[in-house]
mmCIF file of C-alpha atoms and ligand atoms in Angstrom:
data_model
loop_
_atom_site.group_PDB
_atom_site.id
_atom_site.type_symbol
_atom_site.label_atom_id
_atom_site.label_comp_id
_atom_site.label_asym_id
_atom_site.label_seq_id
_atom_site.Cartn_x
_atom_site.Cartn_y
_atom_site.Cartn_z
ATOM 1 C CA MET A 1 89.929 72.948 98.355
ATOM 2 C CA THR A 2 93.584 73.877 98.667
ATOM 3 C CA ARG A 3 95.427 71.573 100.996
ATOM 4 C CA ARG A 4 98.537 72.317 102.945
ATOM 5 C CA ILE A 5 101.718 70.623 101.812
ATOM 6 C CA GLN A 6 103.311 68.664 104.619
ATOM 7 C CA ILE A 7 106.822 67.331 104.321
ATOM 8 C CA ALA A 8 107.546 64.194 106.339
ATOM 9 C CA PRO A 9 111.177 63.033 106.223
ATOM 10 C CA SER A 10 111.390 59.273 106.728
ATOM 11 C CA LEU A 11 113.821 58.580 109.550
ATOM 12 C CA LEU A 12 114.581 55.203 108.004
ATOM 13 C CA SER A 13 117.222 57.036 105.955
ATOM 14 C CA ALA A 14 118.568 59.044 108.913
ATOM 15 C CA ASP A 15 121.821 58.293 110.697
ATOM 16 C CA PHE A 16 120.611 56.185 113.638
ATOM 17 C CA ALA A 17 123.822 56.857 115.533
ATOM 18 C CA ASN A 18 123.053 60.579 115.292
ATOM 19 C CA LEU A 19 119.291 60.605 115.321
ATOM 20 C CA GLU A 20 118.876 63.761 117.385
ATOM 21 C CA ARG A 21 121.234 65.673 115.096
ATOM 22 C CA ASP A 22 119.217 64.592 112.047
ATOM 23 C CA VAL A 23 115.940 65.515 113.780
ATOM 24 C CA ARG A 24 117.333 69.023 114.382
ATOM 25 C CA ARG A 25 118.256 69.273 110.702
ATOM 26 C CA CYS A 26 114.708 68.297 109.741
ATOM 27 C CA GLU A 27 113.371 70.998 112.088
ATOM 28 C CA GLU A 28 115.795 73.534 110.678
ATOM 29 C CA GLY A 29 114.645 72.738 107.134
ATOM 30 C CA GLY A 30 111.019 73.285 108.170
ATOM 31 C CA ALA A 31 109.722 69.697 108.133
ATOM 32 C CA ASP A 32 106.142 69.255 109.356
ATOM 33 C CA MET A 33 106.440 65.677 110.559
ATOM 34 C CA LEU A 34 108.866 62.885 111.198
ATOM 35 C CA HIS A 35 107.839 59.640 109.514
ATOM 36 C CA VAL A 36 108.738 56.586 111.596
ATOM 37 C CA ASP A 37 108.818 53.240 109.763
ATOM 38 C CA VAL A 38 108.047 50.272 111.975
ATOM 39 C CA MET A 39 108.765 46.902 110.310
ATOM 40 C CA ASP A 40 108.394 43.480 111.855
ATOM 41 C CA GLY A 41 110.204 41.067 109.516
ATOM 42 C CA HIS A 42 106.864 39.318 109.006
ATOM 43 C CA PHE A 43 104.469 41.572 107.097
ATOM 44 C CA VAL A 44 107.512 43.054 105.376
ATOM 45 C CA PRO A 45 110.936 41.462 104.848
ATOM 46 C CA ASN A 46 112.857 43.820 107.104
ATOM 47 C CA ILE A 47 113.073 44.713 110.806
ATOM 48 C CA THR A 48 113.465 48.283 111.984
ATOM 49 C CA ILE A 49 112.418 50.028 115.169
ATOM 50 C CA GLY A 50 109.681 49.887 117.807
ATOM 51 C CA PRO A 51 107.915 51.998 120.429
ATOM 52 C CA LEU A 52 111.093 52.647 122.427
ATOM 53 C CA VAL A 53 112.455 54.818 119.643
ATOM 54 C CA VAL A 54 109.183 56.753 119.401
ATOM 55 C CA GLN A 55 109.366 57.235 123.165
ATOM 56 C CA ALA A 56 112.934 58.515 122.878
ATOM 57 C CA LEU A 57 112.003 60.951 120.105
ATOM 58 C CA ARG A 58 108.947 62.388 121.859
ATOM 59 C CA PRO A 59 110.702 64.632 124.402
ATOM 60 C CA ILE A 60 113.247 65.978 121.926
ATOM 61 C CA THR A 61 110.898 67.332 119.246
ATOM 62 C CA ARG A 62 107.551 69.013 118.833
ATOM 63 C CA LEU A 63 107.186 67.798 115.248
ATOM 64 C CA THR A 64 104.291 65.470 114.543
ATOM 65 C CA LEU A 65 105.413 61.867 114.905
ATOM 66 C CA ASP A 66 103.866 59.954 112.016
ATOM 67 C CA VAL A 67 104.154 56.256 112.781
ATOM 68 C CA HIS A 68 103.763 53.882 109.825
ATOM 69 C CA LEU A 69 103.101 50.376 111.112
ATOM 70 C CA MET A 70 104.239 47.732 108.638
ATOM 71 C CA ILE A 71 103.473 44.913 111.046
ATOM 72 C CA SER A 72 101.120 41.962 111.249
ATOM 73 C CA ASP A 73 98.264 42.255 113.739
ATOM 74 C CA PRO A 74 98.772 45.984 114.446
ATOM 75 C CA ASP A 75 95.820 46.085 116.906
ATOM 76 C CA LYS A 76 98.119 44.526 119.492
ATOM 77 C CA TYR A 77 100.539 47.462 119.397
ATOM 78 C CA ILE A 78 98.431 50.558 118.699
ATOM 79 C CA LYS A 79 98.100 51.475 122.369
ATOM 80 C CA GLN A 80 101.823 51.051 122.959
ATOM 81 C CA PHE A 81 102.732 53.391 120.092
ATOM 82 C CA ALA A 82 100.086 55.896 121.197
ATOM 83 C CA GLU A 83 101.468 55.926 124.731
ATOM 84 C CA ALA A 84 105.008 56.233 123.397
ATOM 85 C CA GLY A 85 104.029 59.564 121.840
ATOM 86 C CA ALA A 86 102.871 58.956 118.264
ATOM 87 C CA ASP A 87 100.541 61.631 116.824
ATOM 88 C CA ASN A 88 99.545 59.802 113.651
ATOM 89 C CA ILE A 89 99.301 56.045 113.412
ATOM 90 C CA SER A 90 98.827 54.334 110.073
ATOM 91 C CA ILE A 91 98.021 50.668 109.531
ATOM 92 C CA HIS A 92 98.056 48.547 106.395
ATOM 93 C CA VAL A 93 94.647 47.379 105.220
ATOM 94 C CA GLU A 94 96.337 44.130 104.144
ATOM 95 C CA THR A 95 96.977 43.369 107.836
ATOM 96 C CA CYS A 96 93.544 44.316 109.197
ATOM 97 C CA PRO A 97 90.630 41.908 108.804
ATOM 98 C CA HIS A 98 88.560 44.216 111.056
ATOM 99 C CA LEU A 99 89.532 47.554 109.628
ATOM 100 C CA HIS A 100 86.830 49.684 111.284
ATOM 101 C CA ARG A 101 87.814 48.328 114.653
ATOM 102 C CA SER A 102 91.511 48.985 114.085
ATOM 103 C CA LEU A 103 90.924 52.562 112.927
ATOM 104 C CA ALA A 104 88.605 53.133 115.884
ATOM 105 C CA LEU A 105 91.300 51.859 118.241
ATOM 106 C CA ILE A 106 93.651 54.558 116.963
ATOM 107 C CA ARG A 107 91.074 57.309 117.368
ATOM 108 C CA GLU A 108 90.119 56.068 120.831
ATOM 109 C CA GLN A 109 93.707 56.779 121.804
ATOM 110 C CA GLY A 110 93.188 60.363 120.626
ATOM 111 C CA LYS A 111 95.460 59.917 117.608
ATOM 112 C CA ARG A 112 94.974 60.631 113.906
ATOM 113 C CA ALA A 113 94.222 57.435 112.015
ATOM 114 C CA GLY A 114 95.618 56.470 108.642
ATOM 115 C CA ALA A 115 94.956 53.482 106.403
ATOM 116 C CA VAL A 116 97.722 52.325 104.068
ATOM 117 C CA LEU A 117 97.337 50.531 100.750
ATOM 118 C CA ASN A 118 100.117 48.631 99.021
ATOM 119 C CA PRO A 119 100.638 49.525 95.350
ATOM 120 C CA VAL A 120 98.425 46.699 94.039
ATOM 121 C CA THR A 121 95.675 46.736 96.667
ATOM 122 C CA PRO A 122 92.451 47.894 94.947
ATOM 123 C CA LEU A 123 91.334 51.381 95.993
ATOM 124 C CA GLU A 124 87.797 50.074 96.495
ATOM 125 C CA TYR A 125 89.074 48.272 99.570
ATOM 126 C CA ILE A 126 89.299 51.512 101.546
ATOM 127 C CA TYR A 127 86.099 53.175 100.368
ATOM 128 C CA PRO A 128 83.778 51.676 103.017
ATOM 129 C CA ALA A 129 86.174 52.755 105.789
ATOM 130 C CA ALA A 130 87.406 56.069 104.348
ATOM 131 C CA GLU A 131 85.204 58.136 106.677
ATOM 132 C CA TYR A 132 87.080 56.648 109.652
ATOM 133 C CA CYS A 133 90.428 57.847 108.307
ATOM 134 C CA ASP A 134 92.164 61.182 108.801
ATOM 135 C CA PHE A 135 94.510 60.296 105.972
ATOM 136 C CA ILE A 136 95.066 57.540 103.454
ATOM 137 C CA LEU A 137 98.592 56.504 102.564
ATOM 138 C CA LEU A 138 99.032 55.143 99.063
ATOM 139 C CA MET A 139 102.330 53.307 98.879
ATOM 140 C CA SER A 140 104.382 54.158 95.808
ATOM 141 C CA VAL A 141 106.800 51.275 96.445
ATOM 142 C CA ASN A 142 106.322 47.881 98.027
ATOM 143 C CA PRO A 143 106.962 48.486 101.716
ATOM 144 C CA GLY A 144 110.080 47.143 103.373
ATOM 145 C CA PHE A 145 113.026 49.240 102.270
ATOM 146 C CA GLY A 146 114.097 52.798 101.614
ATOM 147 C CA GLY A 147 115.650 53.828 98.323
ATOM 148 C CA GLN A 148 113.384 51.879 95.952
ATOM 149 C CA PRO A 149 112.174 53.337 92.639
ATOM 150 C CA PHE A 150 108.805 55.124 92.497
ATOM 151 C CA ILE A 151 105.994 53.014 90.962
ATOM 152 C CA PRO A 152 104.219 55.324 88.465
ATOM 153 C CA SER A 153 100.749 53.746 88.848
ATOM 154 C CA PHE A 154 100.601 55.782 92.081
ATOM 155 C CA LEU A 155 99.718 58.832 89.976
ATOM 156 C CA ARG A 156 96.564 57.300 88.490
ATOM 157 C CA ARG A 157 95.566 55.841 91.846
ATOM 158 C CA ALA A 158 96.005 59.147 93.674
ATOM 159 C CA ARG A 159 93.900 61.010 91.082
ATOM 160 C CA GLU A 160 91.191 58.387 91.350
ATOM 161 C CA LEU A 161 91.213 58.396 95.165
ATOM 162 C CA ARG A 162 91.221 62.219 95.403
ATOM 163 C CA THR A 163 88.248 62.403 93.031
ATOM 164 C CA TRP A 164 86.363 59.745 94.977
ATOM 165 C CA LEU A 165 87.036 61.396 98.356
ATOM 166 C CA ASP A 166 86.009 64.830 97.079
ATOM 167 C CA GLY A 167 82.854 63.373 95.555
ATOM 168 C CA ASN A 168 81.887 61.694 98.810
ATOM 169 C CA ASN A 169 82.106 64.598 101.242
ATOM 170 C CA LEU A 170 85.527 63.516 102.429
ATOM 171 C CA THR A 171 87.537 66.491 101.211
ATOM 172 C CA HIS A 172 89.255 66.686 104.620
ATOM 173 C CA VAL A 173 90.829 63.226 104.255
ATOM 174 C CA GLU A 174 94.423 63.744 103.179
ATOM 175 C CA ILE A 175 96.453 61.626 100.768
ATOM 176 C CA GLN A 176 99.944 60.668 101.833
ATOM 177 C CA VAL A 177 102.573 59.299 99.465
ATOM 178 C CA ASP A 178 105.462 57.080 100.564
ATOM 179 C CA GLY A 179 108.264 55.603 98.496
ATOM 180 C CA GLY A 180 110.628 56.877 95.830
ATOM 181 C CA VAL A 181 109.613 60.523 96.161
ATOM 182 C CA LYS A 182 112.439 62.926 95.352
ATOM 183 C CA ILE A 183 112.857 66.577 94.471
ATOM 184 C CA ASP A 184 112.525 65.620 90.783
ATOM 185 C CA ASN A 185 109.125 63.932 90.962
ATOM 186 C CA VAL A 186 107.416 65.658 93.897
ATOM 187 C CA ALA A 187 105.572 68.061 91.589
ATOM 188 C CA GLU A 188 103.741 65.314 89.701
ATOM 189 C CA VAL A 189 102.944 63.491 92.926
ATOM 190 C CA VAL A 190 101.292 66.628 94.327
ATOM 191 C CA ALA A 191 99.508 67.395 91.049
ATOM 192 C CA ALA A 192 97.983 63.902 91.274
ATOM 193 C CA GLY A 193 96.449 64.713 94.661
ATOM 194 C CA ALA A 194 98.952 63.924 97.442
ATOM 195 C CA ASN A 195 99.645 66.635 100.003
ATOM 196 C CA VAL A 196 101.549 64.725 102.703
ATOM 197 C CA ILE A 197 104.937 63.850 101.260
ATOM 198 C CA VAL A 198 107.090 61.156 102.846
ATOM 199 C CA SER A 199 110.637 61.026 101.580
ATOM 200 C CA GLY A 200 113.659 59.170 102.944
ATOM 201 C CA SER A 201 116.562 58.832 100.536
ATOM 202 C CA GLY A 202 115.364 61.959 98.719
ATOM 203 C CA ILE A 203 115.899 64.057 101.847
ATOM 204 C CA PHE A 204 118.764 62.411 103.716
ATOM 205 C CA SER A 205 121.357 62.495 100.950
ATOM 206 C CA GLY A 206 123.176 65.813 100.771
ATOM 207 C CA SER A 207 121.848 68.753 102.777
ATOM 208 C CA ILE A 208 118.741 67.688 104.687
ATOM 209 C CA GLU A 209 117.670 71.316 105.220
ATOM 210 C CA ASP A 210 118.092 72.314 101.552
ATOM 211 C CA ASN A 211 116.349 69.179 100.323
ATOM 212 C CA ILE A 212 113.315 69.833 102.516
ATOM 213 C CA ARG A 213 113.111 73.461 101.395
ATOM 214 C CA THR A 214 113.465 72.615 97.719
ATOM 215 C CA MET A 215 110.938 69.810 98.002
ATOM 216 C CA ARG A 216 108.434 72.107 99.678
ATOM 217 C CA ARG A 217 108.909 74.802 97.058
ATOM 218 C CA ARG A 218 108.410 72.391 94.144
ATOM 219 C CA ALA A 219 105.418 70.795 95.859
ATOM 220 C CA THR A 220 103.756 74.101 96.675
ATOM 221 C CA GLU A 221 104.209 75.357 93.115
ATOM 222 C CA SER A 222 102.335 72.363 91.772
ATOM 223 C CA LEU A 223 99.540 72.397 94.379
ATOM 224 C CA VAL A 224 96.133 72.448 92.695
HETATM 225 C C1 DX5 B 301 109.213 51.948 102.789
HETATM 226 C C2 DX5 B 301 108.970 52.944 103.887
HETATM 227 C C3 DX5 B 301 109.285 54.324 103.488
HETATM 228 C C4 DX5 B 301 110.731 54.554 103.114
HETATM 229 C C5 DX5 B 301 110.766 55.585 102.047
HETATM 230 O O1 DX5 B 301 108.753 50.712 103.185
HETATM 231 O O2 DX5 B 301 107.604 52.908 104.292
HETATM 232 O O3 DX5 B 301 108.819 55.282 104.421
HETATM 233 O O4 DX5 B 301 111.529 54.982 104.182
HETATM 234 O O5 DX5 B 301 112.059 55.737 101.611
HETATM 235 P P1 DX5 B 301 112.408 56.375 100.206
HETATM 236 O O6 DX5 B 301 111.860 57.769 100.202
HETATM 237 O O7 DX5 B 301 113.881 56.313 100.165
HETATM 238 O O8 DX5 B 301 111.743 55.529 99.133
HETATM 239 ZN ZN1 ZN B 302 106.840 54.605 105.498
#
């Protein structure tokens, strides 16, 4: 099955004082989504933005808002992010003792549900709940900051997960990658099985539009 490449610039690397301008540049470059990193200073050692920013973005763009919750006890906030205008909501399995329930909460809000695994969380952890996911995000850095180096074990993990999903009638479940993805390594990331590409520092340094276009071209060329 050939999957569609989707480019999701991570707004964490945008200019927050000129967010609308940077959103327009992402649109101009042909981005498919805007990736919104929500950090609570508890699950991860950094604090970023909350539902108010999602709410502010919603009326100014038709791009998919892909909200990555790096927060403890995400069940408490799923509804709030859904109502603020998120399209995709992803939650870390490390924060969810009742994963089926949390994923169901997202779908009950009419949103696409994603489960996220940190780089060392065993893949087996998601298998029993994979059928309740629209996408699975494999972190390729430890969450918390933009601009960190790509952890190469992602490549083996993505190949293994793609093979498992395809072998279990879950070909429609997409693999998202997040962390350290740049123009130079996007081809190998896609060849390993990812088709939803989150990139922050790789897109927001230099020309946002050109970076998105180049990234899409390299990714599409390596699509299997
Ligand atoms: C990391 C965040 C990422 C981050 C990626 O915790 O989840 O989305 O913004 O940034 P880069 O692409 O710079 O690694
Ligand atoms: Zn993210």
